[in-house]
Short mmCIF file of C-alpha atoms and ligand atoms in Angstrom, two decimals:
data_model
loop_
_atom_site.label_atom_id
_atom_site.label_comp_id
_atom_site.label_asym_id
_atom_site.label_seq_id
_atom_site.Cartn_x
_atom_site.Cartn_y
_atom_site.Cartn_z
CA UNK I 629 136.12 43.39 -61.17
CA UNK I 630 133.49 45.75 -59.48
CA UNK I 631 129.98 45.03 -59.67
CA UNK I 632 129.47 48.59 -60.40
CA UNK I 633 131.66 51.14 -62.56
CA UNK I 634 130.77 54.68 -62.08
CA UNK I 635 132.06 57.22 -64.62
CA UNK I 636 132.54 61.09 -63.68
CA UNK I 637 133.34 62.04 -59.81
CA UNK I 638 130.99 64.92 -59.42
CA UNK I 639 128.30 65.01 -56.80
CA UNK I 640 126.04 62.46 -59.04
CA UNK I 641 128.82 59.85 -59.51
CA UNK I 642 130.11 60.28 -56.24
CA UNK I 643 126.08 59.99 -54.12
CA UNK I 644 125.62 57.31 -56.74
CA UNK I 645 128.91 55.94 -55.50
CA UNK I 646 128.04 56.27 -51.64
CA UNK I 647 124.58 54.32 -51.28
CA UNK I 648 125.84 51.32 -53.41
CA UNK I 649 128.37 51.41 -51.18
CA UNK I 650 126.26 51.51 -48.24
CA UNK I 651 124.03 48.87 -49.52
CA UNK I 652 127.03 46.64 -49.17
CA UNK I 653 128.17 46.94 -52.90
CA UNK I 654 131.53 46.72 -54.67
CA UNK I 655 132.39 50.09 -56.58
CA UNK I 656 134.62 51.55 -58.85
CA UNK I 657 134.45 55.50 -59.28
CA UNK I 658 136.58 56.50 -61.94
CA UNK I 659 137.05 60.51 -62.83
CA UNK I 660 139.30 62.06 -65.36
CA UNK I 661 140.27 64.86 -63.25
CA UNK I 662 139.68 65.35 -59.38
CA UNK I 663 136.63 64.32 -58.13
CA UNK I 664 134.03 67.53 -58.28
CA UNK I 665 136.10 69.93 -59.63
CA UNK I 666 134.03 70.54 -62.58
CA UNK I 667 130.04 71.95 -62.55
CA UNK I 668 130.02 70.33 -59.02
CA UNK I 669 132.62 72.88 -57.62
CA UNK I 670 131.83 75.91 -59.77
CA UNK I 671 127.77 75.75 -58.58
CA UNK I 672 126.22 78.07 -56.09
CA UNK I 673 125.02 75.40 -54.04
CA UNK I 674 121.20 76.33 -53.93
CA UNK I 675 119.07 73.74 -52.28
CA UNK I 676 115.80 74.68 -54.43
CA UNK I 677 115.29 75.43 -58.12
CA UNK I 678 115.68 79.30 -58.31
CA UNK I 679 111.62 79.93 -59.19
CA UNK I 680 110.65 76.26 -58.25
CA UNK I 681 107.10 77.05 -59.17
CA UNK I 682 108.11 78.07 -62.92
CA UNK I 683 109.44 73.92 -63.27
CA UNK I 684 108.03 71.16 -64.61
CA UNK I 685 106.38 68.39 -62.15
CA UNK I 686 109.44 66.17 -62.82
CA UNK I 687 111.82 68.30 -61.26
CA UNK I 688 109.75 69.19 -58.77
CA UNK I 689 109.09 66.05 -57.46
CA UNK I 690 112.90 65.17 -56.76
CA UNK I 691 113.83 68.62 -55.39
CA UNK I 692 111.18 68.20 -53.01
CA UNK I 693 112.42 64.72 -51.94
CA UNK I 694 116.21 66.05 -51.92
CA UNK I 695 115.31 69.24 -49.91
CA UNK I 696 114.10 66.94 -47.17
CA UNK I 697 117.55 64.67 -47.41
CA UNK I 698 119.94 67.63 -46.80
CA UNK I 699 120.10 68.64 -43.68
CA UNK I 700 120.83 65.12 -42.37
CA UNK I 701 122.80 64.09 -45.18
CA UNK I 702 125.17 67.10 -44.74
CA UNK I 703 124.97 65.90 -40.53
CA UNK I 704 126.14 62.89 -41.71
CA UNK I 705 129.14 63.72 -43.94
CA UNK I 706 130.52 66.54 -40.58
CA UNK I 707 130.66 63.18 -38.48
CA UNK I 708 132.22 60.83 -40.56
CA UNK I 709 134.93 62.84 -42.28
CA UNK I 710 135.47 65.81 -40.29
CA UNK I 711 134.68 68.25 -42.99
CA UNK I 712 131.58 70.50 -43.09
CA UNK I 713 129.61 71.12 -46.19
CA UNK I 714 127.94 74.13 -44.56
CA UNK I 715 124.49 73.10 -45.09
CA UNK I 716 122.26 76.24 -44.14
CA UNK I 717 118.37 76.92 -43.38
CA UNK I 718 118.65 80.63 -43.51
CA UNK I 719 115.63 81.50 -46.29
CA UNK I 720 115.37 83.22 -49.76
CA UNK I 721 114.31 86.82 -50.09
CA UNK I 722 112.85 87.31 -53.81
CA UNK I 723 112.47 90.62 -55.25
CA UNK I 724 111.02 92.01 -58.17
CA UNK I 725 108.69 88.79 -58.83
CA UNK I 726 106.20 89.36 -61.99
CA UNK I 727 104.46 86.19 -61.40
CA UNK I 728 103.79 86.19 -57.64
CA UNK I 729 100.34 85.22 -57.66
CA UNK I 730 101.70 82.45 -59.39
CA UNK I 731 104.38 81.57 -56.71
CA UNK I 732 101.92 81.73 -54.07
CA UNK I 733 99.51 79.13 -55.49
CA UNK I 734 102.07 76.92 -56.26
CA UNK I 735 103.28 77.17 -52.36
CA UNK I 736 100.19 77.11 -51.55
CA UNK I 737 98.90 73.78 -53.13
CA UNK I 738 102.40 71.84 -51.62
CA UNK I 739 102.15 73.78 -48.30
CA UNK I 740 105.36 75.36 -49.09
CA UNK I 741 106.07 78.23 -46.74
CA UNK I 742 106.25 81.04 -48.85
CA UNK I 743 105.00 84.60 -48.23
CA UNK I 744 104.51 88.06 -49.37
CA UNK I 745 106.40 90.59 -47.69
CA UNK I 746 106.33 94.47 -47.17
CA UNK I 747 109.58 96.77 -47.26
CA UNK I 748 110.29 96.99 -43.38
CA UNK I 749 110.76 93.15 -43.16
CA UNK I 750 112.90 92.77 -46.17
CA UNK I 751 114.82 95.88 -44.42
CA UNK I 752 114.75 94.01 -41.06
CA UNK I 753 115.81 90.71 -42.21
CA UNK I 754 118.41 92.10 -44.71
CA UNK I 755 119.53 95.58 -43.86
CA UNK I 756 121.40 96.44 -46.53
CA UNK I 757 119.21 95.65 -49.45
CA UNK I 758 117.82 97.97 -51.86
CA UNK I 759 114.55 97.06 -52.19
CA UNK I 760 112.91 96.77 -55.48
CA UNK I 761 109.12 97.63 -55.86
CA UNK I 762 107.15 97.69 -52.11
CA UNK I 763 106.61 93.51 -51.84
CA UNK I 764 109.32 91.03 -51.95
CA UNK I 765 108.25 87.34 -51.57
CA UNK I 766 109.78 84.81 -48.71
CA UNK I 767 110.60 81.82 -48.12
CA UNK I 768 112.41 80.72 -45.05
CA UNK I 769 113.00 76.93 -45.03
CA UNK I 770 115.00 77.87 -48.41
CA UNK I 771 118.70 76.06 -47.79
CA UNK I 772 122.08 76.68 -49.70
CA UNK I 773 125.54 74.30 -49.48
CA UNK I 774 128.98 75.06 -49.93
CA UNK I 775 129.63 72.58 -52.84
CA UNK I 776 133.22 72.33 -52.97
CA UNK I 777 133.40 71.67 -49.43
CA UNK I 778 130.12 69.07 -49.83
CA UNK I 779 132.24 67.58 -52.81
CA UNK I 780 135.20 67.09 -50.87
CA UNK I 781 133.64 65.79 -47.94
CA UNK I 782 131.48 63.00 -50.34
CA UNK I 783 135.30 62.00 -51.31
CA UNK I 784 137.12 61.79 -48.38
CA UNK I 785 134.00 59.37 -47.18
CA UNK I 786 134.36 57.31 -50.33
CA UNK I 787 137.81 56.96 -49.76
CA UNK I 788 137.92 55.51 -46.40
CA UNK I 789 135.12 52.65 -47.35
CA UNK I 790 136.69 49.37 -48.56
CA UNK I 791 134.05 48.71 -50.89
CA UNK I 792 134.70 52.11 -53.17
CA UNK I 793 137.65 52.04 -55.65
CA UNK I 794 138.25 55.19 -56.92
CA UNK I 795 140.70 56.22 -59.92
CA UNK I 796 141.44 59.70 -60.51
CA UNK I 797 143.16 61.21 -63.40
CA UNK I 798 141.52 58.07 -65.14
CA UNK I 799 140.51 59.32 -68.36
CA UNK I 800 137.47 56.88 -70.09
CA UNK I 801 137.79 56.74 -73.94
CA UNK I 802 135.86 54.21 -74.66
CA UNK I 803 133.35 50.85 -73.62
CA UNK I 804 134.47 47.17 -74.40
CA UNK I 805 131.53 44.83 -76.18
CA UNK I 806 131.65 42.86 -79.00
CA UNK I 807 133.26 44.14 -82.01
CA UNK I 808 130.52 45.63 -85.05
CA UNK I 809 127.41 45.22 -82.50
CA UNK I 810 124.94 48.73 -81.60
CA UNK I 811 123.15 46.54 -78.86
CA UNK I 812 123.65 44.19 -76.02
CA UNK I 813 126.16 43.89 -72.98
CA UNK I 814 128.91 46.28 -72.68
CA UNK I 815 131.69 44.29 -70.14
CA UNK I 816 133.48 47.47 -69.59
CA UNK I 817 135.74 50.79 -70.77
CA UNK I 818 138.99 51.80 -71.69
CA UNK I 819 140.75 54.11 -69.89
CA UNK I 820 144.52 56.10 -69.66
CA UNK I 821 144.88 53.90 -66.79
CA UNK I 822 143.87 50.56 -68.77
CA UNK I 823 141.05 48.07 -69.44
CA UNK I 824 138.32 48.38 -66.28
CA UNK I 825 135.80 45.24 -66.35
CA UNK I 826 132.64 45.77 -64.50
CA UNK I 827 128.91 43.86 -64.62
CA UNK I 828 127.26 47.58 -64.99
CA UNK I 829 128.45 50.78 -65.88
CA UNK I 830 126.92 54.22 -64.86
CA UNK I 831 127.63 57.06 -66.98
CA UNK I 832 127.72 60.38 -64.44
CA UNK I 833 129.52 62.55 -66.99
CA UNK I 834 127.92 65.51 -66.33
CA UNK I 835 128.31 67.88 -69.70
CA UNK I 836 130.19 65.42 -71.15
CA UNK I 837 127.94 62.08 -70.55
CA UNK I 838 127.01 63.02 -74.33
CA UNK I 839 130.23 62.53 -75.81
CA UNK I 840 131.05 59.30 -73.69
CA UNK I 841 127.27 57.80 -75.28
CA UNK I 842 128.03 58.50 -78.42
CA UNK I 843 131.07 56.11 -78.46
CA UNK I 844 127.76 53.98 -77.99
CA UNK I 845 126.05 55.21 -81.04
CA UNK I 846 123.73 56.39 -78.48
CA UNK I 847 122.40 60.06 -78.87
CA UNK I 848 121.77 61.90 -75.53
CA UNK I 849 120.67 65.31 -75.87
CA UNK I 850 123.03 66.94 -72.85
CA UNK I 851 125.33 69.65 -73.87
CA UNK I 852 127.54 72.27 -72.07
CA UNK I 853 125.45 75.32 -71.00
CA UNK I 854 128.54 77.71 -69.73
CA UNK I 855 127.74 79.79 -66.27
CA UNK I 856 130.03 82.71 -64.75
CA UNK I 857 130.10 83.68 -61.48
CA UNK I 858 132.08 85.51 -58.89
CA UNK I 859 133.12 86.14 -55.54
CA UNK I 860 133.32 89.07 -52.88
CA UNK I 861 135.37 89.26 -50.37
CA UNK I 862 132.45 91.07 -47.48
CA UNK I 863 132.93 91.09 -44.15
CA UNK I 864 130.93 88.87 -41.90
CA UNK I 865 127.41 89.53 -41.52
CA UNK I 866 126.74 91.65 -44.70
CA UNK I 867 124.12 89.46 -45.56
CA UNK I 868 122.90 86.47 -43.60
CA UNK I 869 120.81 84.96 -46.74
CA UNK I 870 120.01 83.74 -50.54
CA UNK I 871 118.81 87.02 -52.43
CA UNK I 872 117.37 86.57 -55.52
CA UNK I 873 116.08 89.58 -58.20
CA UNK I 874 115.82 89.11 -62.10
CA UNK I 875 117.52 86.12 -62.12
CA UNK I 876 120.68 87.07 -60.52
CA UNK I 877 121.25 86.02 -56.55
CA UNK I 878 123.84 86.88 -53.83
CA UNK I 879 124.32 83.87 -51.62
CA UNK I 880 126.50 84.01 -48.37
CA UNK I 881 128.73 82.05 -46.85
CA UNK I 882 129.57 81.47 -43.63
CA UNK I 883 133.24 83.65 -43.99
CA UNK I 884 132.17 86.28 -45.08
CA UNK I 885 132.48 85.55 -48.95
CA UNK I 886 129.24 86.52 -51.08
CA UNK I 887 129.07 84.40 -53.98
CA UNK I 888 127.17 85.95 -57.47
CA UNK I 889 125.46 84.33 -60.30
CA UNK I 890 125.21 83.51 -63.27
CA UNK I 891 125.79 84.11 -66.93
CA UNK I 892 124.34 81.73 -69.17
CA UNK I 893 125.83 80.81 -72.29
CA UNK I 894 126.01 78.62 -75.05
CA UNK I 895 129.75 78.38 -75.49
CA UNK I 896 130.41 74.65 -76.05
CA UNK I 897 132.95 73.78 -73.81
CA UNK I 898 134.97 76.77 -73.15
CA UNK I 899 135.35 77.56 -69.90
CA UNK I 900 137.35 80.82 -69.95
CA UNK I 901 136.13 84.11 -67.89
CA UNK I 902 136.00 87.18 -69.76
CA UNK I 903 135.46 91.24 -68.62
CA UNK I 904 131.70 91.44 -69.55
CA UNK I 905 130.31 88.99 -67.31
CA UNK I 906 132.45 90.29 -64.57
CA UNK I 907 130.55 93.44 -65.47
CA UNK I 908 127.15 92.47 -65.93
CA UNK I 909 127.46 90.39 -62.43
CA UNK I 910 128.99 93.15 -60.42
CA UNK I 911 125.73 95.40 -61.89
CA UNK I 912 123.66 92.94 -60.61
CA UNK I 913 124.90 92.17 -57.20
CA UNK I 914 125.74 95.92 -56.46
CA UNK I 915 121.85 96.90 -57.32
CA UNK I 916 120.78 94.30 -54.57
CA UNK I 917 123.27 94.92 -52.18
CA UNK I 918 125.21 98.10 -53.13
CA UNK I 919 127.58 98.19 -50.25
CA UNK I 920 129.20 95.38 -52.55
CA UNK I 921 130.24 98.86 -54.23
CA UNK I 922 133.09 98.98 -51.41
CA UNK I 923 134.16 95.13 -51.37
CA UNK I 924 136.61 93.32 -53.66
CA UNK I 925 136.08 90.89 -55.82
CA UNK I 926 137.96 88.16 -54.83
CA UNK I 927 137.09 85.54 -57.56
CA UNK I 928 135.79 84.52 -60.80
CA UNK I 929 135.42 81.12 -62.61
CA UNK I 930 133.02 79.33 -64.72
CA UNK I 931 131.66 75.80 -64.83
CA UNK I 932 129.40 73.78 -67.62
CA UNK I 933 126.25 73.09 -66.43
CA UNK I 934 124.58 69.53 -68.21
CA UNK I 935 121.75 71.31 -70.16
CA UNK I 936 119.16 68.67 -71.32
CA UNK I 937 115.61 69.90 -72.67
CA UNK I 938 113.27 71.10 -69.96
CA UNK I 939 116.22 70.47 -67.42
CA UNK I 940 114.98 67.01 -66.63
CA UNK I 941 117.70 64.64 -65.93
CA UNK I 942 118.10 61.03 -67.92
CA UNK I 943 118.54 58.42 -65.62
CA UNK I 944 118.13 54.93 -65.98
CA UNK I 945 119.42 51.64 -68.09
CA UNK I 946 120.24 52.59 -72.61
CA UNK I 947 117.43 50.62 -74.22
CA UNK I 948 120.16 49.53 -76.50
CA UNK I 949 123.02 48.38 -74.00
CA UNK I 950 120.62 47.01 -70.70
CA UNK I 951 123.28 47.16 -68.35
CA UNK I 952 124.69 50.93 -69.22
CA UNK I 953 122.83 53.36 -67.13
CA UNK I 954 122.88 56.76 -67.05
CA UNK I 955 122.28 59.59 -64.69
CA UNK I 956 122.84 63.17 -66.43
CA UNK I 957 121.70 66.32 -67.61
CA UNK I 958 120.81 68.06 -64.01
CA UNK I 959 121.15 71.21 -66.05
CA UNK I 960 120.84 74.32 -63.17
CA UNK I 961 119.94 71.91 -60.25
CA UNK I 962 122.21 69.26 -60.11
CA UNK I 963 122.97 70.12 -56.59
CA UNK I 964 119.58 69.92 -55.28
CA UNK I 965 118.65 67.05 -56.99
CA UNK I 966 121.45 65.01 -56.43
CA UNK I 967 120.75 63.09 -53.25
CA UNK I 968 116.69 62.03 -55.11
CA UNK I 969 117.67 61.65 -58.66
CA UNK I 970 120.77 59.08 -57.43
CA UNK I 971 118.51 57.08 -55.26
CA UNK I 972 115.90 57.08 -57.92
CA UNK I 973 119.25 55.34 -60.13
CA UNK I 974 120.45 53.15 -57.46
CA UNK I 975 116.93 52.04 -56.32
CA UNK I 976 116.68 50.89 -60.47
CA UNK I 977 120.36 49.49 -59.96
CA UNK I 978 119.89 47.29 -56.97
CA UNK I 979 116.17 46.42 -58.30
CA UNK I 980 114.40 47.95 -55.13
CA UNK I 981 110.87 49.80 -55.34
CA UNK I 982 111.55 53.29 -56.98
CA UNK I 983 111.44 56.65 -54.84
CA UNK I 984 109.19 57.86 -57.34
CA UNK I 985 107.58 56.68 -60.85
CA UNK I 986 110.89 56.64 -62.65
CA UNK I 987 109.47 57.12 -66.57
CA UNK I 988 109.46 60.58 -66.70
CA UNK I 989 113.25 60.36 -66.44
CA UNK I 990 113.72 57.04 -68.52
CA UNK I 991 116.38 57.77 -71.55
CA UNK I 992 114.63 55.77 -73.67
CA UNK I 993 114.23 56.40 -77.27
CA UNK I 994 111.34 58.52 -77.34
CA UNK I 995 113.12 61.19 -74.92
CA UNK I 996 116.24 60.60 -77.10
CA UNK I 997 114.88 61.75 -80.27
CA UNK I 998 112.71 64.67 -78.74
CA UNK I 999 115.57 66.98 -78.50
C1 FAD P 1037 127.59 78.67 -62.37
C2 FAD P 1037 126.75 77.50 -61.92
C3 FAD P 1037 125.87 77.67 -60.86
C4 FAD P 1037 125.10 76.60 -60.40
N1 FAD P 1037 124.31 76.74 -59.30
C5 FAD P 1037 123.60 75.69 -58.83
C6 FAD P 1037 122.81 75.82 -57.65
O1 FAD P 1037 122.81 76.87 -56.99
N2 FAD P 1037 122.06 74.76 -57.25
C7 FAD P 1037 122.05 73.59 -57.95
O2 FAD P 1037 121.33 72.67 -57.58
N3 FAD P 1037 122.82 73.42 -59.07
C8 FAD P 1037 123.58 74.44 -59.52
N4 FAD P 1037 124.35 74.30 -60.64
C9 FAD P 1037 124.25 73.06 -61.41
C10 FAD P 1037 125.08 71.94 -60.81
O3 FAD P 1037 126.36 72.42 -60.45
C11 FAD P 1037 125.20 70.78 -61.83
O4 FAD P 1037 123.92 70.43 -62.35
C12 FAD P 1037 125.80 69.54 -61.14
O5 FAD P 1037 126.99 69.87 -60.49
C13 FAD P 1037 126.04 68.45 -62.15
O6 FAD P 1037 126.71 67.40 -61.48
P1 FAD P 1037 127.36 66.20 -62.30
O7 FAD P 1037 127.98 65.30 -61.32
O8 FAD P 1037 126.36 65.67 -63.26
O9 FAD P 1037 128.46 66.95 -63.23
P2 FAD P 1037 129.97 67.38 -62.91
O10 FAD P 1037 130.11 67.94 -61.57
O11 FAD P 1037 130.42 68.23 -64.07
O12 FAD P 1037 130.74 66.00 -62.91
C14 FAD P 1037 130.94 65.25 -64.09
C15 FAD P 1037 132.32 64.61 -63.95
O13 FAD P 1037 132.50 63.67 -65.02
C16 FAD P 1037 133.88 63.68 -65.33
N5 FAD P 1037 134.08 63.12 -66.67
C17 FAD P 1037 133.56 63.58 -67.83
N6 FAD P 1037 133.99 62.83 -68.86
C18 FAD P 1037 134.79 61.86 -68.34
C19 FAD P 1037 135.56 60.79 -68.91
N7 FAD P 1037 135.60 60.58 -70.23
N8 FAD P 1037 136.27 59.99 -68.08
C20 FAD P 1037 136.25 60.19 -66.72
N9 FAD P 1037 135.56 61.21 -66.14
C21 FAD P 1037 134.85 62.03 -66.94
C22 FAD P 1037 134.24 65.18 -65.27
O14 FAD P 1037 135.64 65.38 -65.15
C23 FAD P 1037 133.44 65.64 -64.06
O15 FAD P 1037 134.20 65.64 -62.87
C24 FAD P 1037 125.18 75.34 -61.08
C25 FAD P 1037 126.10 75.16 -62.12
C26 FAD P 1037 126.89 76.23 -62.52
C27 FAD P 1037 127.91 76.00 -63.63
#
């Protein structure tokens, strides 16, 4: 028996998985699938909000806190398994912003390098962009991850510590407590792979963490919130950073590929990718960059983001079941406020002083019933 059972292998399981690990901890990670193949893989890998300064406080304060952590936390995952997550400081050129003035108090008041810019710098940063309007803002200490590769790298390090269990394919359909109760101690969950006992459970099930509560009777407001994007195959060098206009943003990586995104769409949880968004993205990308006109589109996919109201995660312990926790609903950040919002959990798990004041995020019944 584990002290800790973590359910759902994405990039919040699995960093929730890592520091009680390295806080000497026993842990079992189970995941239904692979480990971050779901919203964790199909994400752009962002390292900000997309208009941080349109976001509530809440968010804002763990981005912040997470923006700080990359860098080394990406250093850290190259040495110890080898594989790189491509962590990258290269900046964010916005164009076409309505609420600049906005933007640039916000930076402003944090000290958040942001600027406005003029045409011939956008052209001599980003040579290939079609500017829109004269001023585009920027802000250079903007990073962006490759997720998959961050995903992959956060499981080969789980695997080779002795204190991690973790079960793939391993399907949870249900928790273990006493029979007829809606309160009290959950001992642990059924699963395709049998009975797992554990002294707490953390529910990391990403679009799904509200079907798995409900088996609970508890109601979390998360639900799927479908996003498209695709791929093209550019040569090297095409662009060099994050472009965002009307929503819509081009991110590079470091072979060449240019990533574009993203539909949003109620859809439940479909996951198919259909001609229109294919459509609507290549529009997009090819009115920011248009040699994109010339490249091929190499991919296309879709992933669920965990939609929750104001896209402020829930973590912390069920009022109803003390020693369930939860940490879900990251909604269109999850990546960038993974490494805060799971040290914000484990601090709560291990009992340690909190990062931050943890009651905006609390899913206690008040929050529940808001939705
Ligand atoms: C198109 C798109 C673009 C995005 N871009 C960005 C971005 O640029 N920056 C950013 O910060 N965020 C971005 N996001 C959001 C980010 O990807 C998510 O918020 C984040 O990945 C959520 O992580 P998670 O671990 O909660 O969920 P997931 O990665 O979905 O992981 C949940 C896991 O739980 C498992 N699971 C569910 N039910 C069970 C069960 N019953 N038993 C066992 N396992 C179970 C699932 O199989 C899954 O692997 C984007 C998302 C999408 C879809």
């Amino acid at each position: 028996m584990s002290d800790f059972l973590i359910i759902g292998g994405g990039v919040i399981g699995m960093m929730t998985a890592l520091q009680l690990a390295d806080a000497g901890q026993q842990v079992t990670l189970v995941e239904r699938g692979e480990c971050g193949k779901e919203a964790s893989w199909a994400g752009g890998g962002i390292v900000s909000p997309l208009y941080p300064w349109r976001y509530d406080a809440a968010i804002s304060q763990l981005s912040r806190w997470s923006e700080g952590v990359y860098p080394s936390l990406a250093l850290r995952l190259l040495e110890e398994t080898g594989i790189d997550p491509e962590y990258r400081q290269k900046g964010l050129l916005y164009l076409n912003v309505d609420d600049a003035g906005k933007a640039l108090e916000w930076a402003r008041q944090l000290g958040k390098p942001l600027e406005r810019v003029a045409a011939d710098f956008v052209h001599a940063k980003e040579p290939g962009v079609a500017m829109a309007g004269d001023s585009a803002l920027w802000m250079p200490t903007l990073g962006s991850v490759r997720n998959p590769r961050l995903a992959k790298a956060l499981k080969a390090r789980l695997a080779a510590m002795p204190q991690v269990t973790l079960r793939e394919q391993c399907d949870v359909s249900g928790f273990i407590h006493e029979a007829g109760k809606r309160e009290g101690s959950v001992e642990g969950v059924m699963t395709s792979q049998g009975a797992l006992k554990a002294g707490r459970i953390v529910v990391c099930g990403g679009a799904w963490a509200a079907q798995l509560l409900a088996q609970l009777d508890v109601h979390l407001p998360v639900r799927p919130v479908k996003g498209q994007m695709i791929a093209y195959q550019a040569t090297k060098g095409l662009l060099q950073r994050v472009v965002l206009k009307d929503g819509r943003y081009i991110i590079p990586r470091a072979d060449g590929l240019l990533l574009v995104g993203s539909t949003l769409e109620e859809a439940g949880f479909d996951k198919t990718t259909d001609e229109a968004a294919l459509a609507s993205l290549k529009q997009s990308a090819e009115a920011i960059l248009p040699a994109l006109k010339r490249c091929p589109v190499a991919n296309q996919w879709a992933g669920l983001r965990p939609g929750s109201p104001e896209g402020i995660p829930f973590i912390g312990a069920l009022h109803e079941w003390p020693n369930v926790f939860v940490n879900a609903g990251h909604y269109r950040n999850g990546l960038v406020l993974a490494p805060a919002s799971t040290h914000l959990l484990v601090d709560q798990l291990l009992g340690r002083e909190p990062l931050i004041a943890p009651a905006p995020y609390q899913p206690n019944p008040e929050r529940l019933t808001q939705a």
